[in-house]
Amino acid sequence: MIKTLLLYIISFIVLFLVIHLSQDSILNHFNISVRYSLWDTNLFFAISSLVICIHFKFFSFIKSLQPQLGFIYLPTLFIKGILFFIMFQSSVFNLDVLTTAERLNLLTPLILFLGLEVFFIVKIITKNEV
């Protein structure tokens, strides 16, 4: 159990560092600036996905929840979107128009962290079906 949780934490930390450092270097190389904090948005995506994976690992030990894990996972993207809107309403959603670079720098970490999250969730769900 502890080994699995450490794997989740290390995976999300490594992905966070790769994404953030890549974004910084690309933006600096092309002299592009974004009007919101990349650190904060990337950290939100990393932590929210990590929390979901940890919760599902704990949920997988509850026998009555095991058959329902897939259905429990469905609303997490919606909840994550609402939390993102609430937390970044003043910095991201108050901007009139997002540039292409700003859109890509929001979408890329969202997709990558979501991919890692889904990978771990699928492993949890398939392990419980056997």
PDB file of C-alpha atoms in Angstrom:
ATOM      1  CA  MET A   1       0.000   0.000   0.000  1.00  0.00           C
ATOM      2  CA  ILE A   2       2.722   2.483   0.983  1.00  0.00           C
ATOM      3  CA  LYS A   3       4.734   1.471  -2.067  1.00  0.00           C
ATOM      4  CA  THR A   4       1.746   2.196  -4.311  1.00  0.00           C
ATOM      5  CA  LEU A   5       1.119   5.592  -2.706  1.00  0.00           C
ATOM      6  CA  LEU A   6       4.796   6.493  -3.093  1.00  0.00           C
ATOM      7  CA  LEU A   7       4.594   5.462  -6.750  1.00  0.00           C
ATOM      8  CA  TYR A   8       1.640   7.808  -7.241  1.00  0.00           C
ATOM      9  CA  ILE A   9       3.354  10.697  -5.478  1.00  0.00           C
ATOM     10  CA  ILE A  10       6.661  10.272  -7.307  1.00  0.00           C
ATOM     11  CA  SER A  11       4.919   9.867 -10.684  1.00  0.00           C
ATOM     12  CA  PHE A  12       2.924  13.068 -10.256  1.00  0.00           C
ATOM     13  CA  ILE A  13       5.954  15.007  -8.963  1.00  0.00           C
ATOM     14  CA  VAL A  14       8.085  13.892 -11.910  1.00  0.00           C
ATOM     15  CA  LEU A  15       5.331  14.709 -14.415  1.00  0.00           C
ATOM     16  CA  PHE A  16       4.785  18.090 -12.750  1.00  0.00           C
ATOM     17  CA  LEU A  17       8.480  18.952 -12.981  1.00  0.00           C
ATOM     18  CA  VAL A  18       8.754  17.787 -16.595  1.00  0.00           C
ATOM     19  CA  ILE A  19       5.697  19.768 -17.654  1.00  0.00           C
ATOM     20  CA  HIS A  20       6.572  22.920 -15.757  1.00  0.00           C
ATOM     21  CA  LEU A  21      10.221  23.013 -16.785  1.00  0.00           C
ATOM     22  CA  SER A  22       9.292  22.278 -20.412  1.00  0.00           C
ATOM     23  CA  GLN A  23       6.709  25.059 -20.448  1.00  0.00           C
ATOM     24  CA  ASP A  24       9.153  27.516 -18.904  1.00  0.00           C
ATOM     25  CA  SER A  25      11.938  26.696 -21.332  1.00  0.00           C
ATOM     26  CA  ILE A  26       9.684  26.811 -24.401  1.00  0.00           C
ATOM     27  CA  LEU A  27       8.080  30.100 -23.348  1.00  0.00           C
ATOM     28  CA  ASN A  28      11.484  31.644 -22.581  1.00  0.00           C
ATOM     29  CA  HIS A  29      12.954  30.377 -25.854  1.00  0.00           C
ATOM     30  CA  PHE A  30      10.194  31.981 -27.907  1.00  0.00           C
ATOM     31  CA  ASN A  31       9.869  35.073 -25.650  1.00  0.00           C
ATOM     32  CA  ILE A  32       6.211  34.341 -24.914  1.00  0.00           C
ATOM     33  CA  SER A  33       4.526  35.369 -21.701  1.00  0.00           C
ATOM     34  CA  VAL A  34       1.316  34.151 -20.141  1.00  0.00           C
ATOM     35  CA  ARG A  35      -0.868  36.314 -17.930  1.00  0.00           C
ATOM     36  CA  TYR A  36      -1.492  33.716 -15.229  1.00  0.00           C
ATOM     37  CA  SER A  37       0.744  31.612 -13.012  1.00  0.00           C
ATOM     38  CA  LEU A  38       1.841  28.413 -14.722  1.00  0.00           C
ATOM     39  CA  TRP A  39       3.140  27.112 -11.403  1.00  0.00           C
ATOM     40  CA  ASP A  40      -0.283  27.461  -9.757  1.00  0.00           C
ATOM     41  CA  THR A  41      -2.291  25.932 -12.588  1.00  0.00           C
ATOM     42  CA  ASN A  42       0.115  23.021 -13.035  1.00  0.00           C
ATOM     43  CA  LEU A  43       0.182  22.448  -9.288  1.00  0.00           C
ATOM     44  CA  PHE A  44      -3.619  22.396  -9.220  1.00  0.00           C
ATOM     45  CA  PHE A  45      -3.783  19.756 -11.960  1.00  0.00           C
ATOM     46  CA  ALA A  46      -1.083  17.641 -10.283  1.00  0.00           C
ATOM     47  CA  ILE A  47      -2.543  17.774  -6.789  1.00  0.00           C
ATOM     48  CA  SER A  48      -6.146  17.250  -7.863  1.00  0.00           C
ATOM     49  CA  SER A  49      -5.224  14.198  -9.939  1.00  0.00           C
ATOM     50  CA  LEU A  50      -3.031  12.828  -7.153  1.00  0.00           C
ATOM     51  CA  VAL A  51      -5.798  13.274  -4.560  1.00  0.00           C
ATOM     52  CA  ILE A  52      -8.266  11.455  -6.816  1.00  0.00           C
ATOM     53  CA  CYS A  53      -5.860   8.526  -7.274  1.00  0.00           C
ATOM     54  CA  ILE A  54      -5.137   8.276  -3.546  1.00  0.00           C
ATOM     55  CA  HIS A  55      -8.823   8.387  -2.674  1.00  0.00           C
ATOM     56  CA  PHE A  56      -9.612   5.678  -5.192  1.00  0.00           C
ATOM     57  CA  LYS A  57      -6.852   3.495  -3.797  1.00  0.00           C
ATOM     58  CA  PHE A  58      -8.482   3.785  -0.371  1.00  0.00           C
ATOM     59  CA  PHE A  59     -11.969   3.296  -1.851  1.00  0.00           C
ATOM     60  CA  SER A  60     -10.766   0.064  -3.458  1.00  0.00           C
ATOM     61  CA  PHE A  61     -10.334  -1.470   0.007  1.00  0.00           C
ATOM     62  CA  ILE A  62     -14.012  -0.940   0.873  1.00  0.00           C
ATOM     63  CA  LYS A  63     -15.805  -4.064  -0.337  1.00  0.00           C
ATOM     64  CA  SER A  64     -19.170  -2.344  -0.839  1.00  0.00           C
ATOM     65  CA  LEU A  65     -17.600   0.343  -3.073  1.00  0.00           C
ATOM     66  CA  GLN A  66     -15.514  -1.967  -5.278  1.00  0.00           C
ATOM     67  CA  PRO A  67     -18.221  -2.647  -7.894  1.00  0.00           C
ATOM     68  CA  GLN A  68     -19.080   1.069  -8.019  1.00  0.00           C
ATOM     69  CA  LEU A  69     -15.566   2.515  -8.501  1.00  0.00           C
ATOM     70  CA  GLY A  70     -16.065   3.215 -12.202  1.00  0.00           C
ATOM     71  CA  PHE A  71     -19.280   5.077 -11.550  1.00  0.00           C
ATOM     72  CA  ILE A  72     -17.742   6.989  -8.660  1.00  0.00           C
ATOM     73  CA  TYR A  73     -14.915   8.141 -10.953  1.00  0.00           C
ATOM     74  CA  LEU A  74     -17.235   9.595 -13.620  1.00  0.00           C
ATOM     75  CA  PRO A  75     -18.045  12.940 -11.917  1.00  0.00           C
ATOM     76  CA  THR A  76     -14.441  13.691 -10.894  1.00  0.00           C
ATOM     77  CA  LEU A  77     -13.618  15.607 -14.100  1.00  0.00           C
ATOM     78  CA  PHE A  78     -16.706  17.748 -13.612  1.00  0.00           C
ATOM     79  CA  ILE A  79     -15.818  18.412  -9.961  1.00  0.00           C
ATOM     80  CA  LYS A  80     -12.229  19.187 -10.937  1.00  0.00           C
ATOM     81  CA  GLY A  81     -13.489  21.681 -13.523  1.00  0.00           C
ATOM     82  CA  ILE A  82     -15.667  23.439 -10.970  1.00  0.00           C
ATOM     83  CA  LEU A  83     -12.804  23.648  -8.481  1.00  0.00           C
ATOM     84  CA  PHE A  84     -10.503  24.982 -11.202  1.00  0.00           C
ATOM     85  CA  PHE A  85     -13.045  27.672 -12.062  1.00  0.00           C
ATOM     86  CA  ILE A  86     -13.439  28.680  -8.417  1.00  0.00           C
ATOM     87  CA  MET A  87      -9.701  28.779  -7.708  1.00  0.00           C
ATOM     88  CA  PHE A  88      -8.634  30.555 -10.902  1.00  0.00           C
ATOM     89  CA  GLN A  89     -11.652  32.748 -11.534  1.00  0.00           C
ATOM     90  CA  SER A  90      -9.720  35.946 -10.943  1.00  0.00           C
ATOM     91  CA  SER A  91      -6.513  35.009 -12.764  1.00  0.00           C
ATOM     92  CA  VAL A  92      -7.633  32.941 -15.773  1.00  0.00           C
ATOM     93  CA  PHE A  93     -11.335  33.499 -16.263  1.00  0.00           C
ATOM     94  CA  ASN A  94     -11.191  37.290 -15.939  1.00  0.00           C
ATOM     95  CA  LEU A  95      -9.020  37.511 -19.048  1.00  0.00           C
ATOM     96  CA  ASP A  96     -11.057  38.666 -22.036  1.00  0.00           C
ATOM     97  CA  VAL A  97      -9.320  36.519 -24.616  1.00  0.00           C
ATOM     98  CA  LEU A  98      -6.726  33.797 -24.066  1.00  0.00           C
ATOM     99  CA  THR A  99      -3.894  33.643 -26.576  1.00  0.00           C
ATOM    100  CA  THR A 100      -3.077  30.364 -28.269  1.00  0.00           C
ATOM    101  CA  ALA A 101      -0.011  29.954 -26.044  1.00  0.00           C
ATOM    102  CA  GLU A 102      -2.110  30.501 -22.932  1.00  0.00           C
ATOM    103  CA  ARG A 103      -4.701  27.972 -24.076  1.00  0.00           C
ATOM    104  CA  LEU A 104      -2.057  25.380 -24.876  1.00  0.00           C
ATOM    105  CA  ASN A 105      -0.352  25.932 -21.526  1.00  0.00           C
ATOM    106  CA  LEU A 106      -3.646  25.156 -19.779  1.00  0.00           C
ATOM    107  CA  LEU A 107      -4.695  22.266 -21.999  1.00  0.00           C
ATOM    108  CA  THR A 108      -1.382  20.389 -22.124  1.00  0.00           C
ATOM    109  CA  PRO A 109      -0.986  19.817 -18.370  1.00  0.00           C
ATOM    110  CA  LEU A 110      -4.691  19.045 -18.042  1.00  0.00           C
ATOM    111  CA  ILE A 111      -4.448  16.268 -20.625  1.00  0.00           C
ATOM    112  CA  LEU A 112      -1.148  14.856 -19.346  1.00  0.00           C
ATOM    113  CA  PHE A 113      -2.196  14.764 -15.692  1.00  0.00           C
ATOM    114  CA  LEU A 114      -5.580  13.365 -16.671  1.00  0.00           C
ATOM    115  CA  GLY A 115      -3.823  10.649 -18.672  1.00  0.00           C
ATOM    116  CA  LEU A 116      -1.671   9.631 -15.702  1.00  0.00           C
ATOM    117  CA  GLU A 117      -4.706   9.768 -13.425  1.00  0.00           C
ATOM    118  CA  VAL A 118      -6.746   7.543 -15.741  1.00  0.00           C
ATOM    119  CA  PHE A 119      -3.830   5.106 -16.011  1.00  0.00           C
ATOM    120  CA  PHE A 120      -3.717   4.643 -12.234  1.00  0.00           C
ATOM    121  CA  ILE A 121      -7.511   4.534 -11.873  1.00  0.00           C
ATOM    122  CA  VAL A 122      -7.784   1.841 -14.551  1.00  0.00           C
ATOM    123  CA  LYS A 123      -5.130  -0.198 -12.731  1.00  0.00           C
ATOM    124  CA  ILE A 124      -7.096   0.126  -9.476  1.00  0.00           C
ATOM    125  CA  ILE A 125     -10.415  -0.814 -11.078  1.00  0.00           C
ATOM    126  CA  THR A 126      -9.067  -3.782 -13.064  1.00  0.00           C
ATOM    127  CA  LYS A 127      -7.213  -5.114 -10.019  1.00  0.00           C
ATOM    128  CA  ASN A 128     -10.498  -5.151  -8.087  1.00  0.00           C
ATOM    129  CA  GLU A 129     -12.400  -6.950 -10.842  1.00  0.00           C
ATOM    130  CA  VAL A 130     -10.123  -9.991 -10.748  1.00  0.00           C
TER     131      VAL A 130
END
